[in-house]
Amino acid sequence: MTTGERIRFYRKQKGMTLKELGEKAGFLNCGDVRMAQYQSGARVPKAATLEKIAEALDVPVDALCCTASECMKCKSFRLEQLQEYRRAGKEERI
């Protein structure tokens, strides 16, 4: 299951529209368009955006990442997250 498919799954599970999710994730204008692009795979959310979407859906950010070891999107996200932890001087919890 791709990240977009997971976003769609949790959004529908919560009974949210694309617009509601977009607004809750911090997109005041055209949030529904952005969420639709993420769901379809036309765009890939950056790590910070994925965290906002997860928070809006009230799910852990890992729930939105695919678990396939060969998935470059997830490897990229985890690398970004690790770098952010290191910059902040936090322990590595990935």
XYZ file of N, CA, C and O in Angstrom, residues 34-92:
236
model
N -4.350 19.525 -2.955
C -3.073 18.967 -2.505
C -3.262 17.543 -1.967
O -2.505 16.636 -2.289
N -4.293 17.343 -1.133
C -4.543 16.007 -0.574
C -4.876 15.013 -1.681
O -4.420 13.869 -1.652
N -5.638 15.462 -2.672
C -5.964 14.583 -3.811
C -4.694 14.197 -4.566
O -4.546 13.049 -4.992
N -3.775 15.142 -4.711
C -2.514 14.848 -5.396
C -1.681 13.850 -4.604
O -1.063 12.959 -5.190
N -1.655 13.994 -3.291
C -0.925 13.033 -2.463
C -1.566 11.650 -2.561
O -0.871 10.644 -2.697
N -2.881 11.607 -2.491
C -3.578 10.321 -2.542
C -3.375 9.605 -3.870
O -3.256 8.390 -3.911
N -3.338 10.373 -4.953
C -3.191 9.763 -6.280
C -1.743 9.399 -6.611
O -1.479 8.686 -7.564
N -0.802 9.945 -5.832
C 0.605 9.693 -6.110
C 1.217 10.714 -7.043
O 2.383 10.605 -7.410
N 0.440 11.730 -7.445
C 0.963 12.773 -8.323
C 2.017 13.614 -7.610
O 2.912 14.156 -8.246
N 1.892 13.722 -6.288
C 2.870 14.428 -5.461
C 3.218 13.539 -4.276
O 2.412 12.720 -3.852
N 4.405 13.746 -3.744
C 4.850 13.013 -2.565
C 5.079 14.028 -1.449
O 5.859 14.962 -1.622
N 4.409 13.852 -0.308
C 4.595 14.822 0.774
C 5.989 14.741 1.373
O 6.547 13.651 1.519
N 6.537 15.910 1.712
C 7.816 15.951 2.414
C 7.601 15.468 3.841
O 6.462 15.359 4.310
N 8.677 15.205 4.542
C 8.594 14.657 5.894
C 7.748 15.532 6.813
O 6.876 15.033 7.530
N 7.982 16.835 6.804
C 7.239 17.740 7.683
C 5.754 17.744 7.339
O 4.897 17.775 8.232
N 5.434 17.691 6.061
C 4.035 17.666 5.629
C 3.382 16.354 6.020
O 2.239 16.333 6.473
N 4.114 15.256 5.874
C 3.586 13.953 6.246
C 3.276 13.918 7.743
O 2.268 13.344 8.163
N 4.114 14.567 8.531
C 3.866 14.635 9.968
C 2.590 15.417 10.265
O 1.808 15.034 11.132
N 2.351 16.516 9.537
C 1.127 17.306 9.724
C -0.106 16.510 9.329
O -1.139 16.578 9.990
N 0.004 15.755 8.243
C -1.125 14.931 7.791
C -1.419 13.846 8.825
O -2.580 13.605 9.174
N -0.374 13.212 9.329
C -0.558 12.177 10.351
C -1.217 12.756 11.593
O -2.129 12.146 12.163
N -0.781 13.939 11.993
C -1.374 14.593 13.154
C -2.845 14.914 12.898
O -3.698 14.707 13.760
N -3.154 15.403 11.706
C -4.535 15.723 11.350
C -5.421 14.478 11.353
O -6.599 14.542 11.695
N -4.835 13.351 10.975
C -5.572 12.087 10.953
C -5.538 11.366 12.293
O -6.198 10.342 12.471
N -4.725 11.885 13.223
C -4.554 11.287 14.547
C -4.031 9.851 14.446
O -4.551 8.928 15.064
N -2.997 9.696 13.610
C -2.321 8.401 13.469
C -0.816 8.647 13.559
O -0.348 9.751 13.286
N -0.040 7.631 13.948
C 1.416 7.810 13.935
C 1.912 7.992 12.503
O 1.343 7.431 11.564
N 2.954 8.776 12.334
C 3.468 9.048 10.992
C 3.894 7.761 10.297
O 3.745 7.630 9.082
N 4.363 6.785 11.047
C 4.756 5.505 10.451
C 3.576 4.779 9.806
O 3.764 3.976 8.903
N 2.363 5.079 10.263
C 1.179 4.445 9.688
C 0.955 4.891 8.249
O 0.284 4.207 7.483
N 1.521 6.035 7.878
C 1.348 6.552 6.516
C 2.464 6.134 5.575
O 2.341 6.295 4.366
N 3.553 5.613 6.100
C 4.673 5.174 5.263
C 4.481 3.728 4.864
O 4.074 2.899 5.675
N 4.798 3.440 3.625
C 4.748 2.040 3.235
C 5.924 1.335 3.899
O 6.920 1.964 4.253
N 5.807 0.057 4.084
C 6.838 -0.680 4.816
C 7.779 -1.454 3.901
O 8.658 -2.150 4.378
N 7.586 -1.321 2.606
C 8.449 -2.048 1.674
C 9.877 -1.527 1.780
O 10.126 -0.336 1.700
N 10.803 -2.413 2.000
C 12.197 -2.013 2.190
C 12.782 -1.366 0.935
O 13.714 -0.580 1.023
N 12.223 -1.669 -0.233
C 12.760 -1.101 -1.456
C 12.131 0.252 -1.805
O 12.501 0.877 -2.783
N 11.195 0.721 -1.009
C 10.500 1.970 -1.307
C 11.413 3.163 -1.044
O 11.762 3.461 0.091
N 11.798 3.859 -2.088
C 12.709 4.999 -1.962
C 12.051 6.172 -1.247
O 12.708 6.931 -0.558
N 10.742 6.346 -1.399
C 10.048 7.434 -0.721
C 10.191 7.282 0.786
O 10.461 8.245 1.494
N 10.000 6.061 1.278
C 10.080 5.832 2.716
C 11.518 5.946 3.209
O 11.761 6.484 4.278
N 12.463 5.454 2.418
C 13.865 5.592 2.802
C 14.228 7.070 2.899
O 14.900 7.497 3.825
N 13.749 7.857 1.948
C 14.017 9.287 1.940
C 13.380 9.951 3.152
O 13.998 10.773 3.823
N 12.148 9.579 3.461
C 11.465 10.152 4.622
C 12.225 9.805 5.904
O 12.481 10.657 6.738
N 12.594 8.551 6.060
C 13.284 8.131 7.283
C 14.649 8.823 7.410
O 15.057 9.189 8.498
N 15.338 9.021 6.300
C 16.615 9.728 6.317
C 16.406 11.177 6.755
O 17.135 11.692 7.598
N 15.384 11.848 6.193
C 15.077 13.225 6.593
C 14.765 13.293 8.080
O 15.221 14.186 8.781
N 13.960 12.342 8.546
C 13.571 12.324 9.954
C 14.797 12.113 10.849
O 14.953 12.793 11.863
N 15.675 11.219 10.471
C 16.882 10.961 11.229
C 17.763 12.207 11.276
O 18.284 12.574 12.330
N 17.898 12.887 10.156
C 18.701 14.110 10.111
C 18.098 15.196 11.002
O 18.823 15.913 11.681
N 16.769 15.298 11.027
C 16.111 16.276 11.891
C 16.375 15.963 13.361
O 16.626 16.857 14.161
N 16.299 14.684 13.734
C 16.586 14.285 15.110
C 18.013 14.646 15.494
O 18.277 15.156 16.568
N 18.934 14.379 14.576
C 20.340 14.679 14.862
C 20.571 16.172 15.016
O 21.299 16.609 15.898
N 19.957 16.985 14.146
C 20.084 18.436 14.245
C 19.527 18.953 15.572
O 20.034 19.896 16.147
N 18.455 18.329 16.020
C 17.813 18.756 17.270
C 18.523 18.168 18.494
O 18.170 18.500 19.619
N 19.504 17.302 18.271
C 20.252 16.716 19.376
C 19.462 15.652 20.118
O 19.730 15.354 21.280
N 18.477 15.068 19.449
C 17.655 14.035 20.082
C 18.261 12.673 19.821
O 19.072 12.496 18.943
N 17.786 11.711 20.607
C 18.220 10.332 20.390
C 17.643 9.821 19.072
O 16.593 10.269 18.629
N 18.296 8.862 18.509
C 17.804 8.247 17.295
C 16.737 7.235 17.679
O 17.023 6.238 18.322
